[in-house]
mmCIF file of N, CA and C in Angstrom:
data_model
loop_
_atom_site.group_PDB
_atom_site.id
_atom_site.type_symbol
_atom_site.label_atom_id
_atom_site.label_comp_id
_atom_site.label_asym_id
_atom_site.label_seq_id
_atom_site.Cartn_x
_atom_site.Cartn_y
_atom_site.Cartn_z
ATOM 1 N N MET A 1 -4.605 -8.970 12.474
ATOM 2 C CA MET A 1 -5.248 -8.340 11.309
ATOM 3 C C MET A 1 -5.686 -9.061 10.386
ATOM 4 N N ALA A 2 -7.167 -8.308 10.342
ATOM 5 C CA ALA A 2 -7.997 -9.111 9.713
ATOM 6 C C ALA A 2 -7.910 -8.118 8.290
ATOM 7 N N GLY A 3 -8.495 -8.810 7.337
ATOM 8 C CA GLY A 3 -8.179 -7.713 6.014
ATOM 9 C C GLY A 3 -8.847 -9.187 4.723
ATOM 10 N N ASN A 4 -8.627 -7.922 3.519
ATOM 11 C CA ASN A 4 -9.028 -8.881 2.015
ATOM 12 C C ASN A 4 -7.813 -9.581 1.846
ATOM 13 N N ALA A 5 -8.103 -10.943 1.877
ATOM 14 C CA ALA A 5 -6.627 -11.686 1.337
ATOM 15 C C ALA A 5 -6.440 -11.685 0.400
ATOM 16 N N GLN A 6 -7.816 -10.921 -0.633
ATOM 17 C CA GLN A 6 -7.168 -10.980 -2.454
ATOM 18 C C GLN A 6 -6.463 -9.852 -2.347
ATOM 19 N N ALA A 7 -6.511 -8.755 -2.154
ATOM 20 C CA ALA A 7 -5.562 -7.018 -1.948
ATOM 21 C C ALA A 7 -4.455 -7.413 -0.729
ATOM 22 N N PRO A 8 -3.431 -8.313 -1.153
ATOM 23 C CA PRO A 8 -2.796 -8.270 0.006
ATOM 24 C C PRO A 8 -2.195 -6.635 0.429
ATOM 25 N N PHE A 9 -1.511 -6.049 1.360
ATOM 26 C CA PHE A 9 -1.072 -5.389 2.236
ATOM 27 C C PHE A 9 0.236 -5.289 1.852
ATOM 28 N N HIS A 10 0.912 -4.803 1.125
ATOM 29 C CA HIS A 10 2.773 -4.937 0.986
ATOM 30 C C HIS A 10 3.747 -4.337 1.919
ATOM 31 N N ILE A 11 4.364 -4.527 2.662
ATOM 32 C CA ILE A 11 5.016 -4.177 3.772
ATOM 33 C C ILE A 11 6.793 -3.902 3.192
ATOM 34 N N LEU A 12 7.765 -3.221 2.911
ATOM 35 C CA LEU A 12 8.942 -3.682 2.605
ATOM 36 C C LEU A 12 9.865 -3.358 4.438
ATOM 37 N N LEU A 13 10.483 -4.650 4.829
ATOM 38 C CA LEU A 13 11.019 -4.358 6.245
ATOM 39 C C LEU A 13 12.694 -3.824 6.180
ATOM 40 N N VAL A 14 13.250 -2.525 6.035
ATOM 41 C CA VAL A 14 14.739 -2.534 5.762
ATOM 42 C C VAL A 14 15.162 -2.574 7.361
ATOM 43 N N GLU A 15 15.801 -4.199 7.840
ATOM 44 C CA GLU A 15 16.343 -4.131 9.092
ATOM 45 C C GLU A 15 17.721 -4.745 8.679
ATOM 46 N N ASP A 16 18.852 -4.723 9.433
ATOM 47 C CA ASP A 16 19.698 -5.386 9.459
ATOM 48 C C ASP A 16 20.190 -6.159 10.758
ATOM 49 N N GLU A 17 18.483 -6.121 12.003
ATOM 50 C CA GLU A 17 18.921 -7.095 12.824
ATOM 51 C C GLU A 17 18.127 -8.371 12.774
ATOM 52 N N PRO A 18 18.108 -9.557 12.543
ATOM 53 C CA PRO A 18 17.187 -10.580 12.317
ATOM 54 C C PRO A 18 16.447 -10.671 13.277
ATOM 55 N N VAL A 19 16.471 -10.603 14.537
ATOM 56 C CA VAL A 19 15.707 -11.057 15.566
ATOM 57 C C VAL A 19 14.582 -9.450 15.497
ATOM 58 N N ILE A 20 14.809 -8.404 14.822
ATOM 59 C CA ILE A 20 13.751 -7.877 14.776
ATOM 60 C C ILE A 20 13.183 -7.787 13.687
ATOM 61 N N ARG A 21 13.598 -8.285 12.510
ATOM 62 C CA ARG A 21 13.188 -8.726 11.120
ATOM 63 C C ARG A 21 12.109 -9.373 11.040
ATOM 64 N N GLU A 22 12.298 -10.657 12.260
ATOM 65 C CA GLU A 22 11.377 -11.487 12.435
ATOM 66 C C GLU A 22 10.289 -11.548 13.367
ATOM 67 N N LEU A 23 10.612 -10.516 14.022
ATOM 68 C CA LEU A 23 9.187 -10.413 15.341
ATOM 69 C C LEU A 23 8.351 -9.286 14.492
ATOM 70 N N VAL A 24 9.076 -8.359 13.465
ATOM 71 C CA VAL A 24 8.169 -7.611 12.625
ATOM 72 C C VAL A 24 7.512 -8.356 11.861
ATOM 73 N N ARG A 25 7.843 -9.113 11.052
ATOM 74 C CA ARG A 25 7.532 -10.044 10.177
ATOM 75 C C ARG A 25 6.349 -10.881 10.597
ATOM 76 N N SER A 26 6.523 -11.565 12.237
ATOM 77 C CA SER A 26 5.591 -12.302 12.337
ATOM 78 C C SER A 26 4.285 -11.963 13.163
ATOM 79 N N MET A 27 4.447 -10.307 13.793
ATOM 80 C CA MET A 27 3.642 -9.674 14.368
ATOM 81 C C MET A 27 3.014 -9.115 13.209
ATOM 82 N N LEU A 28 3.294 -9.101 11.968
ATOM 83 C CA LEU A 28 2.399 -8.197 10.911
ATOM 84 C C LEU A 28 1.796 -8.894 9.709
ATOM 85 N N SER A 29 2.428 -9.855 9.455
ATOM 86 C CA SER A 29 1.763 -10.869 8.389
ATOM 87 C C SER A 29 1.013 -11.854 8.836
ATOM 88 N N ASP A 30 0.112 -11.763 7.952
ATOM 89 C CA ASP A 30 -1.386 -12.811 8.536
ATOM 90 C C ASP A 30 -2.074 -13.459 7.446
ATOM 91 N N GLY A 31 -1.541 -13.126 6.029
ATOM 92 C CA GLY A 31 -2.403 -13.444 4.973
ATOM 93 C C GLY A 31 -2.771 -12.326 3.975
ATOM 94 N N ALA A 32 -3.281 -11.270 4.752
ATOM 95 C CA ALA A 32 -3.883 -9.863 4.724
ATOM 96 C C ALA A 32 -2.719 -8.572 4.083
ATOM 97 N N VAL A 33 -2.006 -9.260 5.077
ATOM 98 C CA VAL A 33 -0.045 -8.464 5.397
ATOM 99 C C VAL A 33 0.653 -9.008 5.103
ATOM 100 N N ASP A 34 1.293 -9.120 3.503
ATOM 101 C CA ASP A 34 3.163 -9.536 3.519
ATOM 102 C C ASP A 34 4.271 -9.052 3.944
ATOM 103 N N VAL A 35 5.040 -9.306 4.665
ATOM 104 C CA VAL A 35 6.381 -8.541 4.734
ATOM 105 C C VAL A 35 7.330 -9.131 4.233
ATOM 106 N N VAL A 36 8.375 -8.565 3.610
ATOM 107 C CA VAL A 36 9.340 -8.508 3.029
ATOM 108 C C VAL A 36 9.888 -8.045 3.405
ATOM 109 N N CYS A 37 11.484 -8.770 3.658
ATOM 110 C CA CYS A 37 12.598 -8.021 4.785
ATOM 111 C C CYS A 37 13.863 -8.225 3.451
ATOM 112 N N ALA A 38 14.391 -6.941 3.770
ATOM 113 C CA ALA A 38 15.789 -6.631 3.510
ATOM 114 C C ALA A 38 16.730 -6.214 4.303
ATOM 115 N N ALA A 39 18.205 -6.823 4.697
ATOM 116 C CA ALA A 39 19.181 -7.101 5.787
ATOM 117 C C ALA A 39 20.070 -5.573 5.761
ATOM 118 N N ASN A 40 20.507 -5.132 4.534
ATOM 119 C CA ASN A 40 20.847 -3.526 4.037
ATOM 120 C C ASN A 40 20.377 -2.255 3.220
ATOM 121 N N GLY A 41 21.095 -1.325 3.340
ATOM 122 C CA GLY A 41 20.438 -0.235 2.332
ATOM 123 C C GLY A 41 20.032 -0.433 0.972
ATOM 124 N N ILE A 42 20.754 -1.017 0.633
ATOM 125 C CA ILE A 42 21.114 -1.231 -1.287
ATOM 126 C C ILE A 42 20.271 -2.557 -1.000
ATOM 127 N N GLU A 43 19.928 -3.397 -0.575
ATOM 128 C CA GLU A 43 18.730 -4.346 -1.049
ATOM 129 C C GLU A 43 17.754 -4.066 -0.772
ATOM 130 N N GLY A 44 16.811 -3.290 0.271
ATOM 131 C CA GLY A 44 16.235 -2.470 0.812
ATOM 132 C C GLY A 44 15.713 -1.310 -0.398
ATOM 133 N N LEU A 45 16.596 -0.871 -1.086
ATOM 134 C CA LEU A 45 16.738 0.105 -2.041
ATOM 135 C C LEU A 45 16.266 -0.476 -3.634
ATOM 136 N N LYS A 46 16.602 -1.595 -3.672
ATOM 137 C CA LYS A 46 16.918 -2.648 -4.926
ATOM 138 C C LYS A 46 15.329 -2.973 -4.632
ATOM 139 N N LEU A 47 14.703 -3.775 -3.972
ATOM 140 C CA LEU A 47 13.484 -4.552 -3.772
ATOM 141 C C LEU A 47 12.451 -3.129 -3.986
ATOM 142 N N ALA A 48 12.350 -1.795 -3.074
ATOM 143 C CA ALA A 48 11.568 -0.667 -3.225
ATOM 144 C C ALA A 48 11.340 -0.162 -4.886
ATOM 145 N N ARG A 49 12.588 -0.257 -5.534
ATOM 146 C CA ARG A 49 12.483 -0.212 -6.860
ATOM 147 C C ARG A 49 11.290 -1.384 -7.660
ATOM 148 N N ASP A 50 11.724 -2.232 -7.337
ATOM 149 C CA ASP A 50 11.443 -3.620 -8.335
ATOM 150 C C ASP A 50 10.028 -4.186 -7.960
ATOM 151 N N ARG A 51 9.703 -3.713 -7.039
ATOM 152 C CA ARG A 51 8.128 -4.296 -6.192
ATOM 153 C C ARG A 51 7.258 -3.240 -5.672
ATOM 154 N N THR A 52 6.112 -3.196 -5.871
ATOM 155 C CA THR A 52 5.306 -1.682 -4.933
ATOM 156 C C THR A 52 4.896 -2.629 -3.615
ATOM 157 N N PHE A 53 5.593 -1.576 -2.750
ATOM 158 C CA PHE A 53 5.002 -1.987 -1.460
ATOM 159 C C PHE A 53 4.010 -0.732 -1.042
ATOM 160 N N HIS A 54 3.236 -0.808 0.495
ATOM 161 C CA HIS A 54 2.376 -0.019 0.243
ATOM 162 C C HIS A 54 2.430 0.775 1.568
ATOM 163 N N LEU A 55 3.918 0.337 2.287
ATOM 164 C CA LEU A 55 4.617 0.505 3.565
ATOM 165 C C LEU A 55 6.111 0.287 3.569
ATOM 166 N N ILE A 56 6.540 1.217 3.992
ATOM 167 C CA ILE A 56 8.303 0.877 3.891
ATOM 168 C C ILE A 56 8.548 1.446 5.616
ATOM 169 N N LEU A 57 9.144 0.250 5.645
ATOM 170 C CA LEU A 57 9.818 0.134 7.289
ATOM 171 C C LEU A 57 11.050 -0.052 7.762
ATOM 172 N N MET A 58 12.317 1.522 7.647
ATOM 173 C CA MET A 58 13.378 1.500 6.970
ATOM 174 C C MET A 58 13.982 2.290 8.993
ATOM 175 N N ASP A 59 15.208 1.068 9.055
ATOM 176 C CA ASP A 59 16.117 1.336 10.458
ATOM 177 C C ASP A 59 17.381 2.426 9.955
ATOM 178 N N VAL A 60 17.658 3.022 10.345
ATOM 179 C CA VAL A 60 18.873 4.679 10.218
ATOM 180 C C VAL A 60 19.734 3.870 10.388
ATOM 181 N N VAL A 61 20.454 3.174 10.774
ATOM 182 C CA VAL A 61 21.817 2.066 10.648
ATOM 183 C C VAL A 61 21.447 1.235 10.391
ATOM 184 N N LEU A 62 22.392 1.211 8.940
ATOM 185 C CA LEU A 62 22.391 -0.365 7.637
ATOM 186 C C LEU A 62 23.418 -0.479 7.304
ATOM 187 N N PRO A 63 23.900 -1.378 6.917
ATOM 188 C CA PRO A 63 25.095 -1.673 6.135
ATOM 189 C C PRO A 63 24.908 -1.409 4.936
ATOM 190 N N GLN A 64 26.355 -1.077 4.546
ATOM 191 C CA GLN A 64 26.437 -0.584 2.963
ATOM 192 C C GLN A 64 25.621 0.821 2.697
ATOM 193 N N LEU A 65 24.531 1.160 2.888
ATOM 194 C CA LEU A 65 23.885 2.394 2.596
ATOM 195 C C LEU A 65 23.042 2.539 4.222
ATOM 196 N N ASP A 66 23.117 3.778 4.424
ATOM 197 C CA ASP A 66 22.072 4.020 5.839
ATOM 198 C C ASP A 66 20.538 4.472 5.327
ATOM 199 N N GLY A 67 19.786 3.968 6.238
ATOM 200 C CA GLY A 67 18.056 4.170 6.152
ATOM 201 C C GLY A 67 17.781 5.782 5.594
ATOM 202 N N VAL A 68 18.241 7.219 6.096
ATOM 203 C CA VAL A 68 18.023 8.193 5.662
ATOM 204 C C VAL A 68 18.706 8.262 3.911
ATOM 205 N N SER A 69 19.816 7.708 3.710
ATOM 206 C CA SER A 69 20.189 7.694 2.352
ATOM 207 C C SER A 69 19.127 7.285 1.564
ATOM 208 N N VAL A 70 18.607 5.863 1.975
ATOM 209 C CA VAL A 70 17.622 5.179 1.117
ATOM 210 C C VAL A 70 16.459 5.918 1.131
ATOM 211 N N CYS A 71 16.400 6.403 2.153
ATOM 212 C CA CYS A 71 14.583 7.344 2.284
ATOM 213 C C CYS A 71 14.902 8.595 0.817
ATOM 214 N N ARG A 72 15.973 9.170 1.561
ATOM 215 C CA ARG A 72 16.124 10.314 0.598
ATOM 216 C C ARG A 72 16.010 10.251 -0.891
ATOM 217 N N ILE A 73 16.566 8.823 -1.306
ATOM 218 C CA ILE A 73 16.801 8.297 -2.934
ATOM 219 C C ILE A 73 15.575 7.923 -3.537
ATOM 220 N N LEU A 74 14.505 6.875 -2.098
ATOM 221 C CA LEU A 74 13.299 6.693 -2.533
ATOM 222 C C LEU A 74 12.326 7.994 -2.624
ATOM 223 N N LYS A 75 12.297 8.734 -1.833
ATOM 224 C CA LYS A 75 11.586 10.035 -1.845
ATOM 225 C C LYS A 75 11.582 10.787 -2.670
ATOM 226 N N SER A 76 12.896 10.902 -3.924
ATOM 227 C CA SER A 76 13.347 11.766 -5.108
ATOM 228 C C SER A 76 13.014 11.234 -5.980
ATOM 229 N N ASP A 77 12.357 9.934 -5.913
ATOM 230 C CA ASP A 77 11.974 8.999 -7.422
ATOM 231 C C ASP A 77 10.621 9.050 -7.564
ATOM 232 N N PRO A 78 9.891 9.694 -8.394
ATOM 233 C CA PRO A 78 8.463 9.804 -8.044
ATOM 234 C C PRO A 78 7.676 8.118 -8.519
ATOM 235 N N VAL A 79 8.342 7.399 -8.441
ATOM 236 C CA VAL A 79 7.577 5.545 -9.205
ATOM 237 C C VAL A 79 8.207 5.625 -7.015
ATOM 238 N N THR A 80 8.424 5.775 -6.595
ATOM 239 C CA THR A 80 8.687 5.657 -5.120
ATOM 240 C C THR A 80 8.136 6.707 -4.052
ATOM 241 N N ALA A 81 7.551 7.777 -4.586
ATOM 242 C CA ALA A 81 7.995 9.263 -3.923
ATOM 243 C C ALA A 81 7.119 8.756 -2.899
ATOM 244 N N LYS A 82 5.604 8.152 -3.132
ATOM 245 C CA LYS A 82 4.377 8.524 -2.508
ATOM 246 C C LYS A 82 4.380 7.320 -1.445
ATOM 247 N N VAL A 83 4.865 6.375 -1.608
ATOM 248 C CA VAL A 83 5.106 5.222 -0.616
ATOM 249 C C VAL A 83 5.141 5.433 0.885
ATOM 250 N N PRO A 84 4.498 5.737 1.941
ATOM 251 C CA PRO A 84 4.778 5.645 2.722
ATOM 252 C C PRO A 84 5.780 5.231 3.840
ATOM 253 N N LEU A 85 7.033 5.987 4.042
ATOM 254 C CA LEU A 85 8.197 5.631 5.043
ATOM 255 C C LEU A 85 8.133 6.033 5.718
ATOM 256 N N TYR A 86 8.386 4.983 7.283
ATOM 257 C CA TYR A 86 8.691 5.650 8.311
ATOM 258 C C TYR A 86 9.868 4.697 8.744
ATOM 259 N N MET A 87 10.592 5.577 9.903
ATOM 260 C CA MET A 87 11.760 5.398 10.292
ATOM 261 C C MET A 87 11.786 4.505 11.190
ATOM 262 N N LEU A 88 12.429 3.598 11.833
ATOM 263 C CA LEU A 88 11.987 2.170 12.366
ATOM 264 C C LEU A 88 13.618 2.478 13.652
ATOM 265 N N THR A 89 13.738 3.128 14.265
ATOM 266 C CA THR A 89 15.356 2.885 14.657
ATOM 267 C C THR A 89 15.252 3.596 15.784
ATOM 268 N N ALA A 90 16.272 3.201 16.639
ATOM 269 C CA ALA A 90 17.078 3.418 18.282
ATOM 270 C C ALA A 90 17.648 4.964 18.328
ATOM 271 N N LYS A 91 17.913 5.543 16.904
ATOM 272 C CA LYS A 91 18.500 6.825 16.782
ATOM 273 C C LYS A 91 17.334 7.964 17.208
ATOM 274 N N ALA A 92 16.844 8.334 18.405
ATOM 275 C CA ALA A 92 16.154 9.225 19.343
ATOM 276 C C ALA A 92 16.518 10.830 18.951
ATOM 277 N N LYS A 93 17.116 11.184 18.559
ATOM 278 C CA LYS A 93 17.749 12.641 19.376
ATOM 279 C C LYS A 93 17.306 12.691 18.558
ATOM 280 N N LYS A 94 16.848 14.357 18.489
ATOM 281 C CA LYS A 94 16.010 15.334 17.643
ATOM 282 C C LYS A 94 16.729 15.559 16.467
ATOM 283 N N ALA A 95 18.171 16.057 16.192
ATOM 284 C CA ALA A 95 18.609 15.987 15.100
ATOM 285 C C ALA A 95 18.232 14.882 14.568
ATOM 286 N N ASP A 96 18.639 13.156 14.760
ATOM 287 C CA ASP A 96 18.173 12.361 14.052
ATOM 288 C C ASP A 96 17.369 12.389 13.477
ATOM 289 N N VAL A 97 15.923 12.891 14.165
ATOM 290 C CA VAL A 97 14.884 12.798 13.799
ATOM 291 C C VAL A 97 14.340 13.791 12.601
ATOM 292 N N GLU A 98 15.149 14.930 13.034
ATOM 293 C CA GLU A 98 14.764 16.378 11.779
ATOM 294 C C GLU A 98 15.568 15.744 10.180
ATOM 295 N N SER A 99 16.838 14.897 10.524
ATOM 296 C CA SER A 99 17.493 14.348 9.814
ATOM 297 C C SER A 99 16.537 13.144 8.831
ATOM 298 N N ALA A 100 16.096 12.558 9.277
ATOM 299 C CA ALA A 100 15.284 11.362 8.688
ATOM 300 C C ALA A 100 14.058 12.100 8.013
ATOM 301 N N THR A 101 13.141 12.847 8.493
ATOM 302 C CA THR A 101 12.508 14.323 8.303
ATOM 303 C C THR A 101 12.420 14.757 6.685
ATOM 304 N N GLN A 102 13.611 15.692 6.774
ATOM 305 C CA GLN A 102 14.243 16.390 5.766
ATOM 306 C C GLN A 102 14.615 15.203 4.643
ATOM 307 N N ALA A 103 14.836 14.748 4.664
ATOM 308 C CA ALA A 103 15.021 12.748 3.653
ATOM 309 C C ALA A 103 13.726 12.833 3.548
ATOM 310 N N GLY A 104 12.567 13.235 3.826
ATOM 311 C CA GLY A 104 11.113 12.354 3.202
ATOM 312 C C GLY A 104 10.661 11.632 4.129
ATOM 313 N N ALA A 105 11.109 11.333 5.304
ATOM 314 C CA ALA A 105 10.477 10.237 5.597
ATOM 315 C C ALA A 105 9.138 10.677 6.201
ATOM 316 N N ASP A 106 7.987 9.690 6.480
ATOM 317 C CA ASP A 106 6.622 10.383 7.000
ATOM 318 C C ASP A 106 6.477 10.112 8.004
ATOM 319 N N GLY A 107 7.163 9.437 9.094
ATOM 320 C CA GLY A 107 7.386 8.952 10.309
ATOM 321 C C GLY A 107 8.287 8.366 10.917
ATOM 322 N N TYR A 108 8.766 8.588 12.074
ATOM 323 C CA TYR A 108 9.247 7.761 13.328
ATOM 324 C C TYR A 108 9.057 6.811 14.170
ATOM 325 N N ILE A 109 9.156 5.842 13.944
ATOM 326 C CA ILE A 109 9.129 4.881 15.469
ATOM 327 C C ILE A 109 10.174 4.608 15.937
ATOM 328 N N HIS A 110 10.199 4.958 17.316
ATOM 329 C CA HIS A 110 11.269 4.831 18.278
ATOM 330 C C HIS A 110 11.825 3.042 18.590
ATOM 331 N N LYS A 111 12.573 2.544 18.663
ATOM 332 C CA LYS A 111 13.214 1.527 19.204
ATOM 333 C C LYS A 111 13.409 1.406 20.493
ATOM 334 N N PRO A 112 13.063 0.807 21.677
ATOM 335 C CA PRO A 112 11.886 -0.115 21.868
ATOM 336 C C PRO A 112 11.065 0.190 21.405
ATOM 337 N N PHE A 113 10.077 -0.767 20.472
ATOM 338 C CA PHE A 113 8.689 -0.174 20.326
ATOM 339 C C PHE A 113 7.513 -0.949 20.604
ATOM 340 N N ARG A 114 6.207 -0.495 20.791
ATOM 341 C CA ARG A 114 5.511 -1.008 20.960
ATOM 342 C C ARG A 114 4.552 -1.884 20.030
ATOM 343 N N GLY A 115 4.484 -3.379 19.869
ATOM 344 C CA GLY A 115 3.677 -4.113 18.858
ATOM 345 C C GLY A 115 2.835 -3.216 18.581
ATOM 346 N N ALA A 116 1.584 -2.640 19.229
ATOM 347 C CA ALA A 116 0.508 -2.163 18.964
ATOM 348 C C ALA A 116 0.536 -1.130 18.128
ATOM 349 N N GLU A 117 1.453 -0.102 18.310
ATOM 350 C CA GLU A 117 1.621 0.880 18.000
ATOM 351 C C GLU A 117 2.395 0.590 16.228
ATOM 352 N N LEU A 118 2.633 -0.403 16.222
ATOM 353 C CA LEU A 118 3.270 -0.599 14.387
ATOM 354 C C LEU A 118 1.824 -1.159 13.893
ATOM 355 N N MET A 119 1.011 -2.086 14.903
ATOM 356 C CA MET A 119 -0.147 -2.425 14.020
ATOM 357 C C MET A 119 -1.125 -1.522 13.696
ATOM 358 N N ASP A 120 -0.967 -0.464 14.716
ATOM 359 C CA ASP A 120 -2.286 0.605 14.442
ATOM 360 C C ASP A 120 -1.524 1.143 13.176
ATOM 361 N N LEU A 121 -0.414 1.655 13.125
ATOM 362 C CA LEU A 121 -0.144 2.217 11.694
ATOM 363 C C LEU A 121 -0.519 1.438 10.396
ATOM 364 N N VAL A 122 -0.058 -0.003 10.626
ATOM 365 C CA VAL A 122 -0.845 -0.999 9.143
ATOM 366 C C VAL A 122 -1.722 -0.426 9.260
ATOM 367 N N GLU A 123 -3.044 -1.004 10.424
ATOM 368 C CA GLU A 123 -4.310 -0.701 10.083
ATOM 369 C C GLU A 123 -5.227 0.656 9.338
ATOM 370 N N ARG A 124 -4.151 1.776 10.376
ATOM 371 C CA ARG A 124 -4.962 2.824 9.180
ATOM 372 C C ARG A 124 -3.928 3.593 7.650
ATOM 373 N N LEU A 125 -3.133 2.504 7.396
ATOM 374 C CA LEU A 125 -2.593 2.941 6.237
ATOM 375 C C LEU A 125 -3.373 1.943 5.446
ATOM 376 N N ARG A 126 -3.837 0.014 6.203
ATOM 377 C CA ARG A 126 -4.709 -0.493 5.226
ATOM 378 C C ARG A 126 -6.256 0.710 4.702
ATOM 379 N N ALA A 127 -6.378 0.897 6.031
ATOM 380 C CA ALA A 127 -7.970 1.503 5.952
ATOM 381 C C ALA A 127 -8.145 2.832 4.976
ATOM 382 N N ALA A 128 -7.316 3.703 5.044
ATOM 383 C CA ALA A 128 -6.818 4.609 3.617
ATOM 384 C C ALA A 128 -6.998 4.276 2.353
ATOM 385 N N ARG A 129 -6.071 3.092 2.407
ATOM 386 C CA ARG A 129 -5.907 2.306 0.859
ATOM 387 C C ARG A 129 -6.759 2.494 0.556
ATOM 388 N N SER A 130 -7.925 1.063 1.058
ATOM 389 C CA SER A 130 -9.163 0.592 0.792
ATOM 390 C C SER A 130 -10.301 1.717 0.873
ATOM 391 N N ALA A 131 -9.864 2.411 1.882
ATOM 392 C CA ALA A 131 -11.177 3.968 0.995
ATOM 393 C C ALA A 131 -10.855 4.313 -0.116
ATOM 394 N N ALA A 132 -9.402 4.517 -0.711
ATOM 395 C CA ALA A 132 -9.244 4.749 -1.948
ATOM 396 C C ALA A 132 -9.467 4.290 -3.016
ATOM 397 N N ASP A 133 -9.550 3.282 -3.021
ATOM 398 C CA ASP A 133 -10.002 1.629 -3.804
ATOM 399 C C ASP A 133 -11.146 1.855 -4.369
#
């Protein structure tokens, strides 16, 4: 993922599975993209409020506070509401997708996901950010 190293694209990944956290971090981090990870909903919520991110990837099933609840909180806060938030989860039933959408999620990526799908999403959002700057 080539890009401008002077203006990194910051991603928050909220995922309780260490293997998936490391997979996503290694797949997307390249100097132009910085991936910060949280292992539970409370930690993810705190990081999202304390730092500026350009994309949040959120699992639905998380310890302490589930991803849909975190999404709802972040999307109701004017400081974090405009940050694109995509659910990254194995919960693929129609009701799960509707619940995430009603909470304000901008998209839904099903596990197991394709690496190209995540990389395409990041590239699209980075290009849109660059065009807006």
